[in-house]
Amino acid sequence: MTDNFQFDAYRRPDGSIGLRNDLLILSISGLAAPIAQRIGSILKQAKVITTAYTGGIIAEDASLRLRMLEGFALHPNVGAVLVVSCNFPEGQRFRDRIAASGRPVEMLVLDDFGHDSLRLTDAAVRSGARLLQQLSAARRSRADLSELCIGVECGRSDTTSGIASNPLVGHVADAIADAGGRVIAGETMEWFGAEHLLEKRAKTPEIMQALRDAINRRIDRAEAAGIDLIGTNPGPVNIAMGLSTLEEKSLGAVRKSGSAPIQGLLQQGEAPKEAGVWLMDQPYYSPESLSGFVAAGAHMILFTTGPGNNFVSLLAPTIKLSANADTCANLIEQIDFDASAILTGVLGFAEATQMLLARMVDVASGTLTYGEILSEGAETISRCGESL
């Protein structure tokens, strides 16, 4: 039952919610990236996202860059944005798009400062200070699970991941979907060998075919590059922790998505159109995968691990959970939820699901994850081809 799981969130002008109320310093130009980092070193409460690529990227890379940067700028946990650029037309486009969402936004372009990065830094710090004070006046109000969007991820998996922690996340995914919320699962290459389980849940034959095509495209890309997928995944850590084949790893990985019907297949960074469980076709490597969820609007990430994985999202609070008792005992300040009692029989999945939902509500209302406390987070944008 999820009726009692309400939380306190920031209500946005468009009626949506945010779990955090961050100032985002967003560099949309590679030339401005060091400036954005310097501004962030002064405005320590702000979050900084930069991209190294601007001119010369084409085709799929160009559209992906724009979709991801817009997704970061408009993320529900972002309360205001400071855009830094050396390109006035693109900077103005971002400023207008952000302003249309009702968020406070300031734009600073190098041309306006005679390409004096120090003067721009001074102006940005002053603007950012004003925005931070404005954000600090916001107050939280009650929100429901139906308004929540989560991403589900696994990294450095072991046998406990497939047996306990991933199925637990799957139960939570079902609870969120049943409540009217949204769930996004990715890691396309870790559907390989378990695709039949996902295909059975596809809402339409078209979605089922799209899943098959997504997997085959990545297999073809790997083979064209001379990569033996079976020989590279599972990785050395997975194998050392007891996973023997990619199919075995995939059978555990797909359980994070639960059992609800799959509503559709998203591109990396594409937002779900309605409630339910969605799959995202994107790289399986955690920094890229989490960033895809975040650009698509995930408020929060549930991230399972076996021996440990410190990486988290910058913008979405990431609840790191493990069912490996040694990991939970050794990484006390990194694991947010200990699921090891499932394996000893002390906890059943029903009770553990209620406990994890309670932890999620706590974090949604403002309690910090260890990843937030230790500043382990980042966001990244994938590259697919060459630049001009």
mmCIF file of C-alpha atoms in Angstrom, residues 24-368:
data_model
loop_
_atom_site.group_PDB
_atom_site.id
_atom_site.type_symbol
_atom_site.label_atom_id
_atom_site.label_comp_id
_atom_site.label_asym_id
_atom_site.label_seq_id
_atom_site.Cartn_x
_atom_site.Cartn_y
_atom_site.Cartn_z
ATOM 1 C CA LEU A 24 22.264 25.393 -11.536
ATOM 2 C CA ILE A 25 25.299 27.028 -13.116
ATOM 3 C CA LEU A 26 25.067 25.716 -16.688
ATOM 4 C CA SER A 27 27.874 26.225 -19.188
ATOM 5 C CA ILE A 28 26.511 25.513 -22.670
ATOM 6 C CA SER A 29 29.859 26.265 -24.312
ATOM 7 C CA GLY A 30 33.136 24.419 -23.930
ATOM 8 C CA LEU A 31 35.025 27.725 -23.870
ATOM 9 C CA ALA A 32 32.987 28.865 -20.874
ATOM 10 C CA ALA A 33 33.328 25.637 -18.882
ATOM 11 C CA PRO A 34 36.328 26.769 -16.763
ATOM 12 C CA ILE A 35 34.510 30.015 -15.962
ATOM 13 C CA ALA A 36 31.437 28.111 -14.784
ATOM 14 C CA GLN A 37 33.622 25.950 -12.556
ATOM 15 C CA ARG A 38 35.255 29.055 -11.068
ATOM 16 C CA ILE A 39 31.860 30.603 -10.340
ATOM 17 C CA GLY A 40 30.803 27.366 -8.679
ATOM 18 C CA SER A 41 33.920 27.351 -6.510
ATOM 19 C CA ILE A 42 32.699 30.651 -5.019
ATOM 20 C CA LEU A 43 28.958 29.885 -4.928
ATOM 21 C CA LYS A 44 29.469 26.558 -3.186
ATOM 22 C CA GLN A 45 25.729 25.898 -2.691
ATOM 23 C CA ALA A 46 25.206 25.844 -6.471
ATOM 24 C CA LYS A 47 25.469 22.835 -8.807
ATOM 25 C CA VAL A 48 27.693 23.139 -11.890
ATOM 26 C CA ILE A 49 27.210 21.321 -15.204
ATOM 27 C CA THR A 50 29.490 21.933 -18.174
ATOM 28 C CA THR A 51 29.990 20.480 -21.620
ATOM 29 C CA ALA A 52 33.273 20.326 -23.485
ATOM 30 C CA TYR A 53 31.569 20.302 -26.880
ATOM 31 C CA THR A 54 29.860 23.118 -28.778
ATOM 32 C CA GLY A 55 31.000 23.826 -32.323
ATOM 33 C CA GLY A 56 31.617 21.021 -34.781
ATOM 34 C CA ILE A 57 29.223 18.406 -33.409
ATOM 35 C CA ILE A 58 26.655 17.163 -35.885
ATOM 36 C CA ALA A 59 23.759 14.782 -36.473
ATOM 37 C CA GLU A 60 22.879 12.534 -33.519
ATOM 38 C CA ASP A 61 25.442 14.210 -31.264
ATOM 39 C CA ALA A 62 24.018 17.679 -31.897
ATOM 40 C CA SER A 63 20.439 16.682 -31.096
ATOM 41 C CA LEU A 64 21.529 14.652 -28.057
ATOM 42 C CA ARG A 65 23.587 17.560 -26.677
ATOM 43 C CA LEU A 66 20.638 19.932 -26.970
ATOM 44 C CA ARG A 67 18.157 17.453 -25.464
ATOM 45 C CA MET A 68 20.422 16.691 -22.515
ATOM 46 C CA LEU A 69 21.346 20.309 -21.761
ATOM 47 C CA GLU A 70 17.704 21.379 -21.924
ATOM 48 C CA GLY A 71 16.771 18.467 -19.683
ATOM 49 C CA PHE A 72 19.355 19.539 -17.106
ATOM 50 C CA ALA A 73 18.267 23.193 -17.270
ATOM 51 C CA LEU A 74 14.599 22.301 -16.819
ATOM 52 C CA HIS A 75 15.124 19.511 -14.292
ATOM 53 C CA PRO A 76 12.427 19.593 -11.597
ATOM 54 C CA ASN A 77 15.030 19.762 -8.805
ATOM 55 C CA VAL A 78 16.482 22.964 -10.292
ATOM 56 C CA GLY A 79 14.932 26.146 -8.914
ATOM 57 C CA ALA A 80 16.943 28.735 -10.869
ATOM 58 C CA VAL A 81 19.609 28.744 -13.599
ATOM 59 C CA LEU A 82 22.689 30.815 -14.328
ATOM 60 C CA VAL A 83 23.543 30.259 -18.017
ATOM 61 C CA VAL A 84 27.163 30.937 -19.035
ATOM 62 C CA SER A 85 28.088 30.963 -22.719
ATOM 63 C CA CYS A 86 30.277 32.419 -25.441
ATOM 64 C CA ASN A 87 27.452 32.062 -27.970
ATOM 65 C CA PHE A 88 24.785 34.744 -27.606
ATOM 66 C CA PRO A 89 22.066 33.245 -29.881
ATOM 67 C CA GLU A 90 22.206 29.847 -28.191
ATOM 68 C CA GLY A 91 22.451 31.415 -24.744
ATOM 69 C CA GLN A 92 19.372 33.498 -25.466
ATOM 70 C CA ARG A 93 17.533 30.393 -26.662
ATOM 71 C CA PHE A 94 18.268 28.639 -23.370
ATOM 72 C CA ARG A 95 17.371 31.712 -21.339
ATOM 73 C CA ASP A 96 14.011 32.057 -23.068
ATOM 74 C CA ARG A 97 13.247 28.355 -22.712
ATOM 75 C CA ILE A 98 14.053 28.396 -18.986
ATOM 76 C CA ALA A 99 12.131 31.624 -18.391
ATOM 77 C CA ALA A 100 9.068 30.097 -20.063
ATOM 78 C CA SER A 101 9.084 27.392 -17.376
ATOM 79 C CA GLY A 102 8.676 30.065 -14.684
ATOM 80 C CA ARG A 103 12.156 29.591 -13.216
ATOM 81 C CA PRO A 104 14.382 32.595 -12.477
ATOM 82 C CA VAL A 105 17.249 32.687 -14.987
ATOM 83 C CA GLU A 106 20.241 34.911 -15.677
ATOM 84 C CA MET A 107 22.428 34.713 -18.798
ATOM 85 C CA LEU A 108 26.053 35.851 -19.036
ATOM 86 C CA VAL A 109 27.882 35.832 -22.388
ATOM 87 C CA LEU A 110 31.575 36.484 -22.875
ATOM 88 C CA ASP A 111 30.938 38.946 -25.719
ATOM 89 C CA ASP A 112 29.118 41.264 -23.302
ATOM 90 C CA PHE A 113 32.262 41.480 -21.150
ATOM 91 C CA GLY A 114 34.806 42.040 -23.905
ATOM 92 C CA HIS A 115 35.851 38.423 -23.424
ATOM 93 C CA ASP A 116 37.130 39.309 -19.956
ATOM 94 C CA SER A 117 36.379 36.130 -18.031
ATOM 95 C CA LEU A 118 37.214 37.768 -14.710
ATOM 96 C CA ARG A 119 34.628 40.514 -15.142
ATOM 97 C CA LEU A 120 32.094 37.897 -16.198
ATOM 98 C CA THR A 121 32.938 35.859 -13.104
ATOM 99 C CA ASP A 122 32.347 38.873 -10.851
ATOM 100 C CA ALA A 123 28.965 39.618 -12.462
ATOM 101 C CA ALA A 124 27.958 35.947 -12.319
ATOM 102 C CA VAL A 125 28.803 35.623 -8.631
ATOM 103 C CA ARG A 126 26.670 38.679 -7.863
ATOM 104 C CA SER A 127 23.766 37.371 -9.968
ATOM 105 C CA GLY A 128 24.089 33.906 -8.459
ATOM 106 C CA ALA A 129 24.096 35.288 -4.926
ATOM 107 C CA ARG A 130 20.811 37.063 -5.613
ATOM 108 C CA LEU A 131 19.293 33.910 -7.089
ATOM 109 C CA LEU A 132 20.406 31.803 -4.118
ATOM 110 C CA GLN A 133 18.810 34.213 -1.686
ATOM 111 C CA GLN A 134 15.602 34.146 -3.735
ATOM 112 C CA LEU A 135 15.611 30.336 -3.714
ATOM 113 C CA SER A 136 16.130 30.233 0.036
ATOM 114 C CA ALA A 137 12.725 31.863 0.539
ATOM 115 C CA ALA A 138 10.892 28.888 -1.021
ATOM 116 C CA ARG A 139 8.983 26.501 1.242
ATOM 117 C CA ARG A 140 7.922 22.893 0.749
ATOM 118 C CA SER A 141 4.354 21.577 0.509
ATOM 119 C CA ARG A 142 2.766 18.102 0.437
ATOM 120 C CA ALA A 143 3.149 15.892 -2.626
ATOM 121 C CA ASP A 144 2.143 12.340 -3.571
ATOM 122 C CA LEU A 145 3.924 9.366 -5.108
ATOM 123 C CA SER A 146 1.812 9.907 -8.226
ATOM 124 C CA GLU A 147 3.920 13.023 -8.898
ATOM 125 C CA LEU A 148 7.247 11.209 -8.587
ATOM 126 C CA CYS A 149 9.521 10.072 -11.407
ATOM 127 C CA ILE A 150 12.390 7.712 -10.545
ATOM 128 C CA GLY A 151 15.259 6.128 -12.435
ATOM 129 C CA VAL A 152 16.506 2.639 -11.555
ATOM 130 C CA GLU A 153 20.131 1.611 -12.010
ATOM 131 C CA CYS A 154 22.626 -1.092 -11.005
ATOM 132 C CA GLY A 155 26.403 -0.875 -10.997
ATOM 133 C CA ARG A 156 29.206 -3.272 -9.968
ATOM 134 C CA SER A 157 26.597 -5.965 -9.470
ATOM 135 C CA ASP A 158 27.064 -9.287 -7.719
ATOM 136 C CA THR A 159 24.900 -12.313 -6.980
ATOM 137 C CA THR A 160 23.042 -10.438 -4.227
ATOM 138 C CA SER A 161 21.975 -7.820 -6.771
ATOM 139 C CA GLY A 162 19.944 -10.218 -8.886
ATOM 140 C CA ILE A 163 18.589 -12.178 -5.919
ATOM 141 C CA ALA A 164 17.632 -9.388 -3.534
ATOM 142 C CA SER A 165 18.366 -5.712 -4.199
ATOM 143 C CA ASN A 166 17.226 -5.568 -7.841
ATOM 144 C CA PRO A 167 13.963 -7.449 -7.134
ATOM 145 C CA LEU A 168 13.382 -5.090 -4.192
ATOM 146 C CA VAL A 169 13.731 -2.093 -6.496
ATOM 147 C CA GLY A 170 11.351 -3.856 -8.885
ATOM 148 C CA HIS A 171 8.722 -4.056 -6.131
ATOM 149 C CA VAL A 172 9.170 -0.328 -5.501
ATOM 150 C CA ALA A 173 8.888 0.340 -9.246
ATOM 151 C CA ASP A 174 5.561 -1.505 -9.265
ATOM 152 C CA ALA A 175 4.378 0.537 -6.264
ATOM 153 C CA ILE A 176 5.311 3.835 -7.935
ATOM 154 C CA ALA A 177 3.641 2.808 -11.202
ATOM 155 C CA ASP A 178 0.504 1.626 -9.358
ATOM 156 C CA ALA A 179 0.347 4.997 -7.581
ATOM 157 C CA GLY A 180 0.406 6.841 -10.923
ATOM 158 C CA GLY A 181 4.090 7.796 -10.915
ATOM 159 C CA ARG A 182 6.750 7.209 -13.563
ATOM 160 C CA VAL A 183 9.682 4.770 -13.588
ATOM 161 C CA ILE A 184 12.569 4.739 -16.079
ATOM 162 C CA ALA A 185 14.930 1.781 -16.559
ATOM 163 C CA GLY A 186 17.858 1.779 -18.988
ATOM 164 C CA GLU A 187 21.116 -0.123 -19.625
ATOM 165 C CA THR A 188 20.090 -1.475 -23.031
ATOM 166 C CA MET A 189 22.981 -3.925 -23.318
ATOM 167 C CA GLU A 190 21.939 -5.487 -20.034
ATOM 168 C CA TRP A 191 18.605 -6.501 -21.527
ATOM 169 C CA PHE A 192 20.536 -8.946 -23.742
ATOM 170 C CA GLY A 193 19.640 -12.492 -22.736
ATOM 171 C CA ALA A 194 16.565 -11.358 -20.800
ATOM 172 C CA GLU A 195 14.799 -9.471 -23.564
ATOM 173 C CA HIS A 196 12.038 -12.079 -23.699
ATOM 174 C CA LEU A 197 10.951 -11.042 -20.195
ATOM 175 C CA LEU A 198 10.696 -7.399 -21.230
ATOM 176 C CA GLU A 199 8.968 -8.192 -24.513
ATOM 177 C CA LYS A 200 6.194 -10.028 -22.648
ATOM 178 C CA ARG A 201 5.462 -6.821 -20.762
ATOM 179 C CA ALA A 202 5.442 -4.527 -23.813
ATOM 180 C CA LYS A 203 2.142 -2.690 -24.029
ATOM 181 C CA THR A 204 1.931 -3.068 -27.822
ATOM 182 C CA PRO A 205 3.613 -5.178 -30.534
ATOM 183 C CA GLU A 206 5.280 -1.975 -31.772
ATOM 184 C CA ILE A 207 6.952 -1.438 -28.399
ATOM 185 C CA MET A 208 8.084 -5.075 -28.365
ATOM 186 C CA GLN A 209 9.697 -4.639 -31.785
ATOM 187 C CA ALA A 210 11.321 -1.372 -30.710
ATOM 188 C CA LEU A 211 12.973 -3.194 -27.788
ATOM 189 C CA ARG A 212 14.350 -5.874 -30.105
ATOM 190 C CA ASP A 213 15.637 -3.253 -32.544
ATOM 191 C CA ALA A 214 17.348 -1.274 -29.766
ATOM 192 C CA ILE A 215 19.250 -4.339 -28.551
ATOM 193 C CA ASN A 216 20.197 -5.422 -32.067
ATOM 194 C CA ARG A 217 21.482 -1.932 -32.956
ATOM 195 C CA ARG A 218 23.905 -2.015 -30.034
ATOM 196 C CA ILE A 219 24.986 -5.578 -30.778
ATOM 197 C CA ASP A 220 25.657 -4.575 -34.406
ATOM 198 C CA ARG A 221 27.594 -1.494 -33.280
ATOM 199 C CA ALA A 222 29.745 -3.609 -30.959
ATOM 200 C CA GLU A 223 30.445 -6.226 -33.628
ATOM 201 C CA ALA A 224 31.340 -3.517 -36.159
ATOM 202 C CA ALA A 225 33.911 -2.226 -33.672
ATOM 203 C CA GLY A 226 35.313 -5.724 -33.147
ATOM 204 C CA ILE A 227 34.027 -5.966 -29.570
ATOM 205 C CA ASP A 228 33.095 -9.309 -28.066
ATOM 206 C CA LEU A 229 30.200 -8.465 -25.771
ATOM 207 C CA ILE A 230 30.263 -11.863 -24.155
ATOM 208 C CA GLY A 231 33.949 -11.396 -23.382
ATOM 209 C CA THR A 232 33.656 -7.896 -21.890
ATOM 210 C CA ASN A 233 30.412 -8.054 -19.887
ATOM 211 C CA PRO A 234 30.259 -9.165 -17.087
ATOM 212 C CA GLY A 235 33.388 -7.268 -16.103
ATOM 213 C CA PRO A 236 36.174 -8.518 -13.840
ATOM 214 C CA VAL A 237 34.500 -7.251 -10.662
ATOM 215 C CA ASN A 238 31.177 -8.879 -11.607
ATOM 216 C CA ILE A 239 32.929 -12.185 -12.265
ATOM 217 C CA ALA A 240 34.916 -12.000 -9.035
ATOM 218 C CA MET A 241 31.636 -11.477 -7.173
ATOM 219 C CA GLY A 242 29.977 -14.557 -8.693
ATOM 220 C CA LEU A 243 28.325 -13.537 -11.983
ATOM 221 C CA SER A 244 29.331 -15.899 -14.775
ATOM 222 C CA THR A 245 27.592 -14.711 -17.969
ATOM 223 C CA LEU A 246 25.996 -11.646 -19.514
ATOM 224 C CA GLU A 247 22.676 -13.492 -19.607
ATOM 225 C CA GLU A 248 22.883 -14.165 -15.871
ATOM 226 C CA LYS A 249 23.705 -10.523 -15.217
ATOM 227 C CA SER A 250 20.836 -9.391 -17.452
ATOM 228 C CA LEU A 251 18.301 -11.651 -15.738
ATOM 229 C CA GLY A 252 19.098 -9.849 -12.500
ATOM 230 C CA ALA A 253 19.331 -6.391 -14.062
ATOM 231 C CA VAL A 254 15.885 -6.385 -15.690
ATOM 232 C CA ARG A 255 14.208 -7.170 -12.361
ATOM 233 C CA LYS A 256 14.744 -3.544 -11.320
ATOM 234 C CA SER A 257 11.953 -2.548 -13.693
ATOM 235 C CA GLY A 258 9.324 -4.583 -11.812
ATOM 236 C CA SER A 259 6.426 -6.346 -13.483
ATOM 237 C CA ALA A 260 4.145 -3.559 -14.741
ATOM 238 C CA PRO A 261 3.437 -3.106 -18.476
ATOM 239 C CA ILE A 262 6.149 -1.249 -20.400
ATOM 240 C CA GLN A 263 4.667 1.949 -21.796
ATOM 241 C CA GLY A 264 7.307 2.664 -24.412
ATOM 242 C CA LEU A 265 10.959 3.059 -25.390
ATOM 243 C CA LEU A 266 12.604 6.448 -24.816
ATOM 244 C CA GLN A 267 15.675 8.002 -26.375
ATOM 245 C CA GLN A 268 18.425 9.031 -23.976
ATOM 246 C CA GLY A 269 17.189 12.098 -22.084
ATOM 247 C CA GLU A 270 13.629 11.872 -23.439
ATOM 248 C CA ALA A 271 10.909 12.466 -20.837
ATOM 249 C CA PRO A 272 8.150 9.855 -20.278
ATOM 250 C CA LYS A 273 4.869 11.016 -21.747
ATOM 251 C CA GLU A 274 2.620 9.513 -19.087
ATOM 252 C CA ALA A 275 2.569 7.391 -15.921
ATOM 253 C CA GLY A 276 3.983 3.866 -15.755
ATOM 254 C CA VAL A 277 7.224 2.013 -16.485
ATOM 255 C CA TRP A 278 9.391 3.144 -19.403
ATOM 256 C CA LEU A 279 12.621 1.802 -20.878
ATOM 257 C CA MET A 280 15.370 4.125 -22.096
ATOM 258 C CA ASP A 281 17.687 3.077 -24.922
ATOM 259 C CA GLN A 282 21.064 4.371 -23.796
ATOM 260 C CA PRO A 283 24.574 3.330 -22.681
ATOM 261 C CA TYR A 284 24.791 1.062 -19.643
ATOM 262 C CA TYR A 285 27.768 2.843 -18.032
ATOM 263 C CA SER A 286 26.464 4.510 -14.874
ATOM 264 C CA PRO A 287 27.495 8.167 -15.466
ATOM 265 C CA GLU A 288 25.848 8.195 -18.891
ATOM 266 C CA SER A 289 22.858 6.138 -17.773
ATOM 267 C CA LEU A 290 22.035 8.254 -14.714
ATOM 268 C CA SER A 291 22.419 11.443 -16.739
ATOM 269 C CA GLY A 292 19.905 10.140 -19.268
ATOM 270 C CA PHE A 293 17.365 9.562 -16.498
ATOM 271 C CA VAL A 294 18.033 13.013 -15.054
ATOM 272 C CA ALA A 295 17.678 14.826 -18.388
ATOM 273 C CA ALA A 296 14.349 12.983 -18.763
ATOM 274 C CA GLY A 297 13.157 14.455 -15.460
ATOM 275 C CA ALA A 298 13.815 11.723 -12.881
ATOM 276 C CA HIS A 299 13.503 13.290 -9.425
ATOM 277 C CA MET A 300 15.390 10.475 -7.718
ATOM 278 C CA ILE A 301 17.561 7.460 -8.556
ATOM 279 C CA LEU A 302 17.527 4.024 -6.909
ATOM 280 C CA PHE A 303 20.976 2.560 -7.524
ATOM 281 C CA THR A 304 21.810 -1.004 -6.489
ATOM 282 C CA THR A 305 25.329 -2.327 -6.073
ATOM 283 C CA GLY A 306 27.119 -5.443 -4.889
ATOM 284 C CA PRO A 307 30.654 -4.592 -3.710
ATOM 285 C CA GLY A 308 30.042 -0.842 -3.941
ATOM 286 C CA ASN A 309 29.816 1.977 -6.469
ATOM 287 C CA ASN A 310 30.307 5.550 -5.278
ATOM 288 C CA PHE A 311 28.983 7.415 -8.348
ATOM 289 C CA VAL A 312 25.676 9.291 -8.034
ATOM 290 C CA SER A 313 23.686 11.872 -9.971
ATOM 291 C CA LEU A 314 24.395 15.551 -9.373
ATOM 292 C CA LEU A 315 20.794 16.760 -9.704
ATOM 293 C CA ALA A 316 18.742 13.756 -8.560
ATOM 294 C CA PRO A 317 19.246 12.396 -5.024
ATOM 295 C CA THR A 318 20.602 8.880 -5.501
ATOM 296 C CA ILE A 319 19.710 6.245 -2.925
ATOM 297 C CA LYS A 320 22.497 3.672 -3.009
ATOM 298 C CA LEU A 321 21.370 0.246 -1.789
ATOM 299 C CA SER A 322 22.977 -3.159 -1.453
ATOM 300 C CA ALA A 323 22.038 -6.607 -0.227
ATOM 301 C CA ASN A 324 25.679 -7.596 0.260
ATOM 302 C CA ALA A 325 26.163 -7.728 4.050
ATOM 303 C CA ASP A 326 29.922 -7.127 3.840
ATOM 304 C CA THR A 327 29.435 -4.087 1.634
ATOM 305 C CA CYS A 328 26.803 -2.608 3.951
ATOM 306 C CA ALA A 329 29.094 -3.152 6.951
ATOM 307 C CA ASN A 330 32.210 -1.743 5.265
ATOM 308 C CA LEU A 331 30.701 1.182 3.335
ATOM 309 C CA ILE A 332 28.546 2.649 6.077
ATOM 310 C CA GLU A 333 28.911 6.215 4.754
ATOM 311 C CA GLN A 334 28.105 5.249 1.150
ATOM 312 C CA ILE A 335 25.190 2.789 1.336
ATOM 313 C CA ASP A 336 21.896 4.551 2.056
ATOM 314 C CA PHE A 337 19.744 1.428 2.380
ATOM 315 C CA ASP A 338 20.829 -1.958 3.707
ATOM 316 C CA ALA A 339 18.817 -4.741 2.034
ATOM 317 C CA SER A 340 20.978 -7.619 3.277
ATOM 318 C CA ALA A 341 18.314 -8.788 5.760
ATOM 319 C CA ILE A 342 16.326 -10.082 2.765
ATOM 320 C CA LEU A 343 18.966 -12.761 2.176
ATOM 321 C CA THR A 344 19.022 -13.874 5.795
ATOM 322 C CA GLY A 345 15.238 -14.192 5.887
ATOM 323 C CA VAL A 346 14.831 -11.479 8.508
ATOM 324 C CA LEU A 347 12.948 -9.303 5.995
ATOM 325 C CA GLY A 348 10.467 -10.329 3.338
ATOM 326 C CA PHE A 349 10.103 -8.322 0.138
ATOM 327 C CA ALA A 350 6.770 -6.834 1.234
ATOM 328 C CA GLU A 351 8.220 -5.374 4.424
ATOM 329 C CA ALA A 352 11.459 -4.298 2.734
ATOM 330 C CA THR A 353 9.457 -2.516 0.033
ATOM 331 C CA GLN A 354 7.599 -0.488 2.649
ATOM 332 C CA MET A 355 10.882 0.361 4.354
ATOM 333 C CA LEU A 356 12.529 1.486 1.120
ATOM 334 C CA LEU A 357 9.490 3.586 0.188
ATOM 335 C CA ALA A 358 9.696 5.223 3.614
ATOM 336 C CA ARG A 359 13.378 5.965 3.017
ATOM 337 C CA MET A 360 12.564 7.452 -0.389
ATOM 338 C CA VAL A 361 9.910 9.712 1.154
ATOM 339 C CA ASP A 362 12.438 10.820 3.749
ATOM 340 C CA VAL A 363 15.014 11.714 1.083
ATOM 341 C CA ALA A 364 12.352 13.329 -1.100
ATOM 342 C CA SER A 365 11.446 15.605 1.803
ATOM 343 C CA GLY A 366 15.012 16.832 2.210
ATOM 344 C CA THR A 367 17.153 14.260 4.037
ATOM 345 C CA LEU A 368 20.516 14.097 2.271
#
